[in-house]
C-alpha atoms as one frame of an Amber mdcrd trajectory, in Angstrom:
protein
  17.790  13.665 -13.059  15.032  13.606 -10.438  13.006   9.875 -10.283   9.643
   9.907  -9.361   8.589   7.835  -6.441   7.124   4.707  -7.119   3.568   3.735
  -5.431   2.114   0.507  -5.446  -1.887   0.685  -4.584  -3.099  -2.921  -3.493
  -7.229  -1.510  -2.906 -10.039  -3.847  -4.083 -12.399  -0.850  -3.983 -11.898
   0.292  -7.210 -13.857   3.990  -6.094 -10.937   4.336  -3.485  -7.797   2.690
  -5.667  -8.953   5.076  -8.558  -8.788   8.741  -6.080  -5.873   7.408  -4.442
  -4.057   6.773  -8.198  -5.100  10.194  -9.658  -4.254  12.093  -6.108  -0.527
  10.481  -6.196  -0.528  11.143  -9.879  -1.606  14.396  -9.815   1.406  15.032
  -6.861   3.826  13.918  -8.950   4.173  10.008  -8.359   4.464   7.131 -10.288
   1.195   5.180  -9.415   0.219   2.017 -10.300  -3.097  -0.225  -8.871  -3.345
  -3.980  -7.928  -6.537  -5.543  -7.002  -5.659  -8.085  -4.397  -2.618  -9.452
  -2.563  -1.472 -11.840  -6.032  -1.260  -9.060  -8.523   0.823  -6.838  -5.502
   3.227 -10.078  -5.680   3.324 -10.423  -9.074   3.778  -6.570  -9.759   6.787
  -6.724  -7.018   8.915  -9.696  -8.754   8.797  -7.201 -12.103   9.034  -3.767
 -10.881  10.689  -1.990  -7.961   8.959   0.042  -5.619   8.965   2.905  -3.543
   5.776   2.839  -1.064   3.165   0.257  -1.119  -0.855   1.319   0.221  -1.644
  -2.393   1.334  -5.277  -2.667   2.155  -5.826  -5.888   4.592  -8.755  -6.985
   3.981  -8.857  -8.501  -0.026  -9.759 -11.300  -1.694  -7.744 -13.907  -3.014
  -4.594 -12.873  -0.900  -5.450 -10.229   2.054  -2.799  -7.625   3.438  -1.751
 -10.191   6.171  -0.486 -13.093   3.644   0.411 -10.682   1.420   2.700  -8.811
   3.741   4.155 -12.065   5.266   5.358 -12.865   1.428   6.837  -9.608   0.672
   8.951 -10.132   4.217  10.552 -12.654   1.123  11.549  -9.687  -1.272  15.463
  -8.796  -1.307  14.523  -4.982  -1.065  11.182  -4.285   0.760   9.387  -1.144
  -0.010   7.929   1.109   2.889   4.280  -0.275   3.017   1.793   1.634   4.302
  -1.114  -0.562   5.719  -4.685   0.471   4.984  -8.094  -1.139   7.062 -11.074
  -0.495   8.294 -10.564  -2.453  11.407  -9.019  -0.343  14.324  -8.078  -3.617
  16.017  -5.229  -3.026  18.523  -4.269  -6.411  17.372  -4.151  -6.044  13.927
  -2.259  -2.627  14.274   0.142  -4.386  16.141   1.083  -7.397  13.727   1.325
  -5.568  10.842   3.649  -2.967  12.144   5.950  -6.154  13.335   5.203  -7.538
  10.072   7.466  -4.971   8.533   4.704  -2.220   8.159   6.023   1.361   8.380
   2.167   2.871   9.238  -1.369   1.607   9.966  -3.987   3.964   8.728  -8.240
   3.382   9.269  -9.223   3.872   5.745 -12.812   5.392   7.328 -10.644   7.599
   9.635  -7.877   8.889   6.904  -8.655  11.778   4.035  -6.911  10.271   0.856
  -4.926  13.993   1.483  -3.254  12.388   4.552  -1.883   9.548   2.880  -0.721
  11.381  -0.014   1.398  13.343   2.654   2.778  10.508   4.252   3.987   9.405
   0.967   5.417  12.382   0.682   7.291  12.518   3.664   9.759   9.575   2.714
C-alpha cells in the first residue's frame, strides 16, 4: 500500500495557503494548513508529516521560533522555509537550524514548490 506524503503548510496568508493546499492535494499529497507557528507545533505533536512548508514571518510564533522548537522533536520533518525576505543572513540561519531549502515566495511559483516536495 502506498501512503500519501503528508505536508503541513504553515502560512498566515490565507490565499497562498489555500492555493498551496489545493495544488498539493491535486498532485496526490495529504496536506493541511496551520495559520501560525504555534498551530504548527500543536499539529506536529499530534501527527507525523513528511514535509513542512514554513513561512518565516507570521504572527503568534514566527518561522524562526517555530524552527527552533521543531529541533526538539523526536523526528523532525523536512522543512522548506518560505519568505519574502531575501537576506543572506536569514537564509544561512534557517539552513543552520535544519531547513532543507529556503525559497523566496515572490520569486518561486507554486509549481516549483510542489516539484521540490515531489523530489523527496
